[in-house]
Amino acid sequence: MSFRTSGPHPPLILDDIRGAQKMLSGVARTTGMEGSRHLSSLVGAPVHFKCENLQRTGSFKLRGAYVRISGLSPVERAAGVVAASAGNHAQGVALASSLLGVRSTVFMPVGAPLPKVAATREYGAEVRLQGQVVDETLAAAQEYAEETGAVFIHPFDHPDIIAGQGTVGLEILEQCPEVRTVVVGIGGGGLAAGIAVAVKALRPDVKVVGVQAAGAAAFPPSLSAGHPVALDAVQTMADGIKVGRPGDLTFPLVQELVDEVRTVTEDELSSALLLCLERAKMVVEPAGASPVAALLSDPKGFRGPVVAVLSGGNVDPLLMQRVLTHGMVAAGRYLSLRLRLTDRPGALAALLATLSLADANVLDISHVRTDPRLGLTEAEVELHLETKGPEHCDEVASALRSAGYLIRV
């Protein structure tokens, strides 16, 4: 069975993906499949994680990069390769090139997270920091390719890249033959297209659902228009799927083979990342958590068994800290409030005792006694509390009111 791709490239067929799987033997890991009891209970059917966050370089990108570079001629290999990426593709190209003995140059944005820059260098690439946004970095890499003759390795829009990513789909069918729905994040569409080609060729009854961040959802308007449409702006914490336009090759494959494309909010991404860490003990980047976010937002909207592809785990520690805090807030695990009390000895201790009885953990407290808005005998306290969830937030607020405190916020 073959599926159409636009442009001069031949149609992508299942044999291409099987060939890529053989090529990747001993190079890419056959990543594990882990069950999620919590999501299974919400969905009402088994939910499994396909753990590409545990792949070499921390994401699925090694698969496509290795297949693409393996297919270069001796002359092309001698010229070296060049890529542009803020992280995952950079590391995949760097390691694949090193394994194949090909010189690689990777352009990364000036503000790229330092751990990702360091990892790309350690995998053997020459890293050049250029451009404030990925589009500027991409232009710099393409200019370098034209000047030097180096082969530009596109992050998603090439048949070899798509075939390499499609090996994830073959593994899913081998590891979970009873699967009924595969949920996968979509940026430019390489991973989703590859998985869909593999899955639909062997199991056309299996539903493939793509997930995009709401702030970078180029596929819904493109699918409506019938051709790739570029967004005016993209804004999301999920940099792995922060792509403003579908690929010319990936779009028709997604259009033909992906059954549905959903969007998720930043709050839903944060909550999903927190769930992966707390319940599954998985370090997953926001893009990798997008399928989990879709399941959490509409758990009854998926036919099980479900496989959610955790596409990557390369998350900057500083972003992780912010996202986890955001996820805690979104999950109702933080409570911020302000109240006034009588400015007398022991008043603050009494307030803290009330909070202790309510089993609320005080993260931060600000006690203001001198403010023109306060009465002569008043003090204002601002509290940031850790709670057990939305119901506990209500219980804490009720306990404070019962103790006579007037909550301002």
Short mmCIF file of C-alpha atoms in Angstrom, two decimals:
data_model
loop_
_atom_site.label_atom_id
_atom_site.label_comp_id
_atom_site.label_asym_id
_atom_site.label_seq_id
_atom_site.Cartn_x
_atom_site.Cartn_y
_atom_site.Cartn_z
CA MET A 1 0.00 0.00 0.00
CA SER A 2 1.37 3.45 -0.89
CA PHE A 3 0.36 6.94 0.17
CA ARG A 4 0.84 10.08 -1.84
CA THR A 5 3.42 12.75 -1.17
CA SER A 6 3.57 15.99 -3.09
CA GLY A 7 6.53 17.18 -5.11
CA PRO A 8 9.23 15.16 -6.88
CA HIS A 9 9.49 12.45 -4.24
CA PRO A 10 7.99 8.98 -4.83
CA PRO A 11 5.01 7.88 -2.69
CA LEU A 12 5.86 6.73 0.81
CA ILE A 13 5.08 3.04 1.29
CA LEU A 14 5.15 0.58 4.15
CA ASP A 15 8.29 -1.04 2.74
CA ASP A 16 10.12 2.29 3.18
CA ILE A 17 9.34 2.21 6.89
CA ARG A 18 10.26 -1.44 7.22
CA GLY A 19 13.54 -0.67 5.48
CA ALA A 20 14.12 2.18 7.92
CA GLN A 21 13.44 -0.19 10.81
CA LYS A 22 16.17 -2.55 9.59
CA MET A 23 18.55 0.36 9.12
CA LEU A 24 17.91 1.54 12.70
CA SER A 25 18.53 -1.88 14.25
CA GLY A 26 21.25 -1.47 16.85
CA VAL A 27 21.10 2.33 16.50
CA ALA A 28 17.73 3.47 17.85
CA ARG A 29 16.22 1.79 20.87
CA THR A 30 12.97 -0.10 20.70
CA THR A 31 11.48 2.05 23.43
CA GLY A 32 9.26 0.53 26.07
CA MET A 33 5.50 0.62 26.53
CA GLU A 34 4.24 1.54 30.00
CA GLY A 35 0.66 1.31 31.24
CA SER A 36 -1.05 4.18 33.04
CA ARG A 37 -3.56 3.07 35.66
CA HIS A 38 -4.75 6.61 36.31
CA LEU A 39 -5.49 7.41 32.66
CA SER A 40 -6.92 3.93 32.11
CA SER A 41 -9.45 4.56 34.88
CA LEU A 42 -10.40 7.92 33.35
CA VAL A 43 -10.69 6.61 29.78
CA GLY A 44 -12.38 3.38 30.82
CA ALA A 45 -9.95 1.30 28.78
CA PRO A 46 -6.23 0.46 28.88
CA VAL A 47 -3.91 3.41 28.19
CA HIS A 48 -0.25 2.82 27.38
CA PHE A 49 2.66 5.24 26.98
CA LYS A 50 5.07 4.72 24.08
CA CYS A 51 8.19 6.09 25.78
CA GLU A 52 10.19 7.89 23.11
CA ASN A 53 11.33 10.22 25.90
CA LEU A 54 13.68 7.33 26.75
CA GLN A 55 15.07 7.14 23.20
CA ARG A 56 18.73 7.99 22.58
CA THR A 57 19.11 11.80 22.57
CA GLY A 58 15.82 11.96 24.51
CA SER A 59 13.39 11.96 21.58
CA PHE A 60 12.26 10.17 18.41
CA LYS A 61 14.29 12.55 16.22
CA LEU A 62 17.30 10.23 16.01
CA ARG A 63 15.24 7.78 13.94
CA GLY A 64 14.54 10.10 11.02
CA ALA A 65 17.89 11.87 11.14
CA TYR A 66 19.83 8.60 10.94
CA VAL A 67 17.77 7.27 8.03
CA ARG A 68 18.10 10.57 6.15
CA ILE A 69 21.87 10.85 6.58
CA SER A 70 22.38 7.15 5.84
CA GLY A 71 20.82 7.72 2.43
CA LEU A 72 23.33 10.38 1.37
CA SER A 73 25.81 9.63 -1.39
CA PRO A 74 29.58 9.54 -0.64
CA VAL A 75 29.92 12.98 -2.25
CA GLU A 76 27.10 14.41 -0.10
CA ARG A 77 28.57 12.86 3.03
CA ALA A 78 31.93 14.43 2.27
CA ALA A 79 30.26 17.86 2.11
CA GLY A 80 28.78 17.40 5.58
CA VAL A 81 25.30 18.17 6.83
CA VAL A 82 23.66 21.19 8.42
CA ALA A 83 20.48 21.54 10.48
CA ALA A 84 18.56 24.16 12.41
CA SER A 85 16.81 23.38 15.66
CA ALA A 86 16.14 24.58 19.17
CA GLY A 87 16.81 21.15 20.64
CA ASN A 88 15.57 17.68 19.71
CA HIS A 89 16.32 17.68 15.98
CA ALA A 90 19.71 19.23 16.73
CA GLN A 91 20.67 16.37 19.01
CA GLY A 92 19.29 13.73 16.65
CA VAL A 93 21.30 15.09 13.70
CA ALA A 94 24.43 15.46 15.83
CA LEU A 95 24.38 11.86 17.08
CA ALA A 96 23.35 10.36 13.73
CA SER A 97 26.16 12.22 11.99
CA SER A 98 28.71 11.08 14.54
CA LEU A 99 27.62 7.47 14.22
CA LEU A 100 27.92 7.67 10.43
CA GLY A 101 31.19 9.60 10.40
CA VAL A 102 29.69 12.70 8.79
CA ARG A 103 30.63 16.25 9.77
CA SER A 104 27.63 18.18 11.14
CA THR A 105 26.93 21.83 11.78
CA VAL A 106 23.85 22.76 13.78
CA PHE A 107 22.42 26.27 14.00
CA MET A 108 20.51 27.01 17.20
CA PRO A 109 18.73 30.17 18.39
CA VAL A 110 20.72 32.48 20.64
CA GLY A 111 18.30 31.82 23.49
CA ALA A 112 18.33 28.02 23.19
CA PRO A 113 18.48 26.28 26.59
CA LEU A 114 22.09 25.71 27.63
CA PRO A 115 21.60 21.98 28.41
CA LYS A 116 20.39 21.38 24.83
CA VAL A 117 23.29 23.35 23.37
CA ALA A 118 25.77 21.42 25.49
CA ALA A 119 24.22 18.05 24.59
CA THR A 120 24.32 18.85 20.86
CA ARG A 121 28.02 19.69 21.11
CA GLU A 122 28.71 16.54 23.11
CA TYR A 123 27.09 14.44 20.38
CA GLY A 124 29.71 15.80 18.01
CA ALA A 125 28.15 18.74 16.14
CA GLU A 126 29.63 22.17 15.61
CA VAL A 127 27.03 24.47 17.14
CA ARG A 128 26.48 28.00 15.88
CA LEU A 129 24.14 30.27 17.81
CA GLN A 130 22.36 32.58 15.41
CA GLY A 131 18.94 34.22 15.30
CA GLN A 132 16.50 35.14 18.02
CA VAL A 133 13.73 32.87 16.72
CA VAL A 134 13.80 29.52 14.93
CA ASP A 135 12.81 31.07 11.56
CA GLU A 136 15.96 33.23 11.63
CA THR A 137 18.04 30.22 12.65
CA LEU A 138 16.54 28.17 9.82
CA ALA A 139 17.39 30.88 7.28
CA ALA A 140 20.98 30.96 8.55
CA ALA A 141 21.30 27.19 8.18
CA GLN A 142 19.91 27.23 4.64
CA GLU A 143 22.29 30.06 3.70
CA TYR A 144 25.18 28.02 5.10
CA ALA A 145 24.08 25.02 3.01
CA GLU A 146 24.06 27.13 -0.17
CA GLU A 147 27.49 28.61 0.57
CA THR A 148 29.27 25.40 1.58
CA GLY A 149 27.43 22.64 -0.23
CA ALA A 150 26.48 20.95 3.05
CA VAL A 151 23.25 18.94 2.87
CA PHE A 152 20.39 20.57 4.75
CA ILE A 153 18.62 18.05 6.97
CA HIS A 154 15.01 19.16 7.29
CA PRO A 155 13.41 18.43 10.67
CA PHE A 156 10.29 16.78 9.20
CA ASP A 157 9.60 17.41 5.51
CA HIS A 158 11.55 14.64 3.74
CA PRO A 159 10.52 11.04 2.91
CA ASP A 160 13.51 9.53 4.73
CA ILE A 161 12.72 11.56 7.85
CA ILE A 162 9.07 10.49 7.74
CA ALA A 163 10.02 6.84 7.16
CA GLY A 164 12.39 6.90 10.13
CA GLN A 165 9.75 8.38 12.41
CA GLY A 166 7.26 5.83 11.07
CA THR A 167 9.20 3.04 12.78
CA VAL A 168 7.52 4.20 16.00
CA GLY A 169 4.22 3.07 14.44
CA LEU A 170 5.58 -0.39 13.63
CA GLU A 171 6.78 -0.80 17.21
CA ILE A 172 3.40 0.27 18.58
CA LEU A 173 1.62 -2.44 16.57
CA GLU A 174 4.19 -5.04 17.63
CA GLN A 175 4.06 -4.12 21.32
CA CYS A 176 0.32 -3.47 21.60
CA PRO A 177 -1.47 -5.46 18.85
CA GLU A 178 -4.83 -4.80 20.49
CA VAL A 179 -4.48 -1.00 20.13
CA ARG A 180 -7.52 0.88 18.84
CA THR A 181 -6.32 4.51 19.05
CA VAL A 182 -2.87 6.08 18.71
CA VAL A 183 -2.51 9.64 20.01
CA VAL A 184 0.54 11.63 18.91
CA GLY A 185 1.65 15.26 19.07
CA ILE A 186 1.97 17.21 15.80
CA GLY A 187 4.36 20.03 14.99
CA GLY A 188 5.43 19.92 11.35
CA GLY A 189 3.84 16.48 11.01
CA GLY A 190 6.78 14.13 10.46
CA LEU A 191 6.11 11.82 13.39
CA ALA A 192 2.33 11.78 12.95
CA ALA A 193 2.61 11.18 9.20
CA GLY A 194 5.11 8.36 9.62
CA ILE A 195 3.11 6.64 12.32
CA ALA A 196 -0.09 7.01 10.30
CA VAL A 197 1.47 5.47 7.18
CA ALA A 198 2.66 2.43 9.16
CA VAL A 199 -0.50 1.99 11.21
CA LYS A 200 -3.03 2.50 8.40
CA ALA A 201 -1.16 0.16 6.06
CA LEU A 202 -1.30 -2.70 8.57
CA ARG A 203 -4.34 -1.82 10.69
CA PRO A 204 -6.70 0.58 8.91
CA ASP A 205 -9.21 0.10 11.75
CA VAL A 206 -6.90 1.85 14.23
CA LYS A 207 -7.70 5.53 14.74
CA VAL A 208 -4.79 7.99 14.64
CA VAL A 209 -5.36 11.25 16.54
CA GLY A 210 -2.98 14.19 16.27
CA VAL A 211 -2.60 16.81 18.99
CA GLN A 212 -1.42 20.39 18.61
CA ALA A 213 -0.86 23.19 21.10
CA ALA A 214 -3.65 25.73 20.71
CA GLY A 215 -1.11 28.53 20.27
CA ALA A 216 0.65 26.73 17.41
CA ALA A 217 -2.20 24.86 15.72
CA ALA A 218 -1.46 25.20 12.00
CA PHE A 219 -3.10 21.94 10.93
CA PRO A 220 -6.79 22.73 11.67
CA PRO A 221 -6.89 25.81 9.37
CA SER A 222 -4.74 24.02 6.82
CA LEU A 223 -7.05 21.01 6.76
CA SER A 224 -10.02 23.33 6.35
CA ALA A 225 -8.32 25.13 3.47
CA GLY A 226 -7.10 21.92 1.84
CA HIS A 227 -3.47 23.08 1.72
CA PRO A 228 -0.74 24.17 4.17
CA VAL A 229 -1.51 27.51 5.79
CA ALA A 230 1.10 29.50 7.71
CA LEU A 231 0.11 31.02 11.06
CA ASP A 232 0.85 34.69 11.65
CA ALA A 233 2.32 33.89 15.07
CA VAL A 234 2.94 30.87 17.27
CA GLN A 235 3.11 30.91 21.04
CA THR A 236 3.40 27.83 23.25
CA MET A 237 5.68 26.35 25.88
CA ALA A 238 5.75 23.14 23.81
CA ASP A 239 8.72 24.06 21.61
CA GLY A 240 8.86 20.53 20.16
CA ILE A 241 5.58 21.14 18.30
CA LYS A 242 5.95 24.91 17.90
CA VAL A 243 5.73 24.96 14.10
CA GLY A 244 3.83 27.63 12.19
CA ARG A 245 3.20 25.75 8.94
CA PRO A 246 2.64 22.08 8.01
CA GLY A 247 5.19 20.51 5.68
CA ASP A 248 4.46 20.14 1.99
CA LEU A 249 5.13 16.40 2.24
CA THR A 250 3.64 15.78 5.66
CA PHE A 251 0.40 17.69 5.06
CA PRO A 252 -1.17 15.36 2.46
CA LEU A 253 -0.24 12.33 4.57
CA VAL A 254 -1.85 13.81 7.67
CA GLN A 255 -4.83 14.93 5.59
CA GLU A 256 -5.33 11.43 4.19
CA LEU A 257 -4.42 9.22 7.14
CA VAL A 258 -4.81 11.04 10.46
CA ASP A 259 -8.41 10.70 11.56
CA GLU A 260 -8.59 13.76 13.78
CA VAL A 261 -6.47 16.69 14.98
CA ARG A 262 -7.21 18.11 18.42
CA THR A 263 -5.80 21.12 20.25
CA VAL A 264 -4.83 21.52 23.89
CA THR A 265 -4.28 24.60 26.05
CA GLU A 266 -1.18 25.59 28.01
CA ASP A 267 -2.98 24.72 31.26
CA GLU A 268 -3.76 21.26 29.90
CA LEU A 269 -0.14 20.77 28.82
CA SER A 270 1.07 21.77 32.28
CA SER A 271 -1.35 19.41 34.01
CA ALA A 272 -0.29 16.58 31.67
CA LEU A 273 3.40 17.14 32.37
CA LEU A 274 2.69 17.10 36.09
CA LEU A 275 0.71 13.87 35.77
CA CYS A 276 3.54 12.19 33.83
CA LEU A 277 6.00 13.14 36.54
CA GLU A 278 3.84 12.30 39.56
CA ARG A 279 1.89 9.27 38.39
CA ALA A 280 4.13 7.69 35.72
CA LYS A 281 7.51 8.85 37.07
CA MET A 282 8.30 10.05 33.54
CA VAL A 283 10.26 13.20 32.71
CA VAL A 284 8.47 14.46 29.61
CA GLU A 285 8.74 17.77 27.79
CA PRO A 286 5.53 19.74 27.09
CA ALA A 287 5.37 18.59 23.45
CA GLY A 288 5.77 14.98 24.56
CA ALA A 289 2.95 15.41 27.06
CA SER A 290 0.49 16.75 24.47
CA PRO A 291 -1.21 13.35 23.89
CA VAL A 292 -1.68 13.02 27.65
CA ALA A 293 -3.18 16.53 27.72
CA ALA A 294 -5.69 15.48 25.06
CA LEU A 295 -6.66 12.40 27.06
CA LEU A 296 -7.10 14.44 30.24
CA SER A 297 -9.23 17.06 28.49
CA ASP A 298 -11.65 14.51 27.02
CA PRO A 299 -11.05 11.06 28.54
CA LYS A 300 -14.27 9.56 27.18
CA GLY A 301 -13.51 10.71 23.64
CA PHE A 302 -11.03 7.94 22.86
CA ARG A 303 -11.66 4.30 21.99
CA GLY A 304 -9.32 1.98 23.88
CA PRO A 305 -6.88 0.46 24.19
CA VAL A 306 -5.05 3.75 23.63
CA VAL A 307 -1.34 4.32 23.00
CA ALA A 308 -0.11 7.85 23.77
CA VAL A 309 3.27 8.66 22.26
CA LEU A 310 5.56 10.47 24.72
CA SER A 311 7.70 11.91 21.95
CA GLY A 312 10.45 13.56 24.00
CA GLY A 313 11.91 14.24 27.40
CA ASN A 314 14.37 17.07 26.73
CA VAL A 315 13.02 19.75 28.99
CA ASP A 316 15.08 22.65 30.30
CA PRO A 317 15.20 22.50 34.14
CA LEU A 318 14.16 26.14 34.43
CA LEU A 319 11.17 25.56 32.14
CA MET A 320 10.35 22.41 34.09
CA GLN A 321 10.21 24.43 37.29
CA ARG A 322 7.88 27.01 35.76
CA VAL A 323 5.70 24.42 34.04
CA LEU A 324 5.32 22.35 37.19
CA THR A 325 4.26 25.42 39.12
CA HIS A 326 1.80 26.26 36.36
CA GLY A 327 0.55 22.68 36.41
CA MET A 328 0.06 22.80 40.17
CA VAL A 329 -1.99 25.97 39.81
CA ALA A 330 -4.03 24.49 36.94
CA ALA A 331 -4.69 21.38 39.02
CA GLY A 332 -5.90 23.45 41.98
CA ARG A 333 -2.89 22.51 44.09
CA TYR A 334 -1.94 26.11 44.95
CA LEU A 335 -4.10 28.65 46.74
CA SER A 336 -3.19 32.33 46.95
CA LEU A 337 -5.23 34.66 49.13
CA ARG A 338 -5.02 37.87 51.11
CA LEU A 339 -6.77 38.65 54.39
CA ARG A 340 -6.69 41.16 57.21
CA LEU A 341 -6.38 40.50 60.91
CA THR A 342 -6.08 42.48 64.13
CA ASP A 343 -2.52 43.65 64.70
CA ARG A 344 -1.88 42.17 68.12
CA PRO A 345 0.63 39.69 69.57
CA GLY A 346 -0.26 36.12 68.67
CA ALA A 347 -2.59 37.01 65.77
CA LEU A 348 -0.28 35.59 63.11
CA ALA A 349 0.37 32.46 65.18
CA ALA A 350 -3.39 31.92 65.48
CA LEU A 351 -3.79 32.24 61.71
CA LEU A 352 -1.05 29.69 61.09
CA ALA A 353 -2.65 27.34 63.62
CA THR A 354 -5.92 27.52 61.68
CA LEU A 355 -4.07 26.68 58.48
CA SER A 356 -2.31 23.78 60.19
CA LEU A 357 -5.62 22.33 61.34
CA ALA A 358 -6.88 22.66 57.76
CA ASP A 359 -3.79 20.70 56.62
CA ALA A 360 -2.60 23.46 54.27
CA ASN A 361 1.12 23.83 53.64
CA VAL A 362 2.35 27.45 53.75
CA LEU A 363 4.79 28.09 50.90
CA ASP A 364 5.15 31.84 51.36
CA ILE A 365 3.75 34.45 53.67
CA SER A 366 3.90 38.25 53.59
CA HIS A 367 2.92 40.18 56.73
CA VAL A 368 2.30 43.91 56.17
CA ARG A 369 1.70 46.17 59.17
CA THR A 370 2.46 49.62 57.74
CA ASP A 371 0.27 50.60 54.81
CA PRO A 372 -1.95 53.71 54.44
CA ARG A 373 -4.83 51.45 53.42
CA LEU A 374 -4.77 49.68 56.79
CA GLY A 375 -6.49 50.81 59.92
CA LEU A 376 -4.52 51.61 63.03
CA THR A 377 -5.03 48.15 64.50
CA GLU A 378 -4.97 46.17 61.25
CA ALA A 379 -2.37 44.04 59.49
CA GLU A 380 -2.60 42.40 56.10
CA VAL A 381 -1.32 38.91 55.32
CA GLU A 382 -0.75 37.49 51.84
CA LEU A 383 -0.51 33.70 51.74
CA HIS A 384 0.61 31.20 49.12
CA LEU A 385 -0.48 27.71 50.10
CA GLU A 386 -0.02 24.21 48.77
CA THR A 387 -3.22 22.19 48.87
CA LYS A 388 -4.44 18.74 47.86
CA GLY A 389 -6.69 19.93 45.07
CA PRO A 390 -9.73 22.13 44.32
CA GLU A 391 -11.90 20.59 47.04
CA HIS A 392 -9.19 21.11 49.63
CA CYS A 393 -8.88 24.76 48.50
CA ASP A 394 -12.56 25.22 49.31
CA GLU A 395 -12.10 23.49 52.67
CA VAL A 396 -9.17 25.78 53.60
CA ALA A 397 -11.10 28.91 52.63
CA SER A 398 -14.13 27.69 54.60
CA ALA A 399 -11.96 27.00 57.68
CA LEU A 400 -10.56 30.53 57.53
CA ARG A 401 -14.01 32.09 57.23
CA SER A 402 -15.29 29.97 60.11
CA ALA A 403 -12.41 31.29 62.21
CA GLY A 404 -13.56 34.82 61.53
CA TYR A 405 -11.13 35.85 58.81
CA LEU A 406 -12.31 38.00 55.92
CA ILE A 407 -10.66 36.76 52.73
CA ARG A 408 -9.85 39.55 50.31
CA VAL A 409 -8.55 37.43 47.41
#
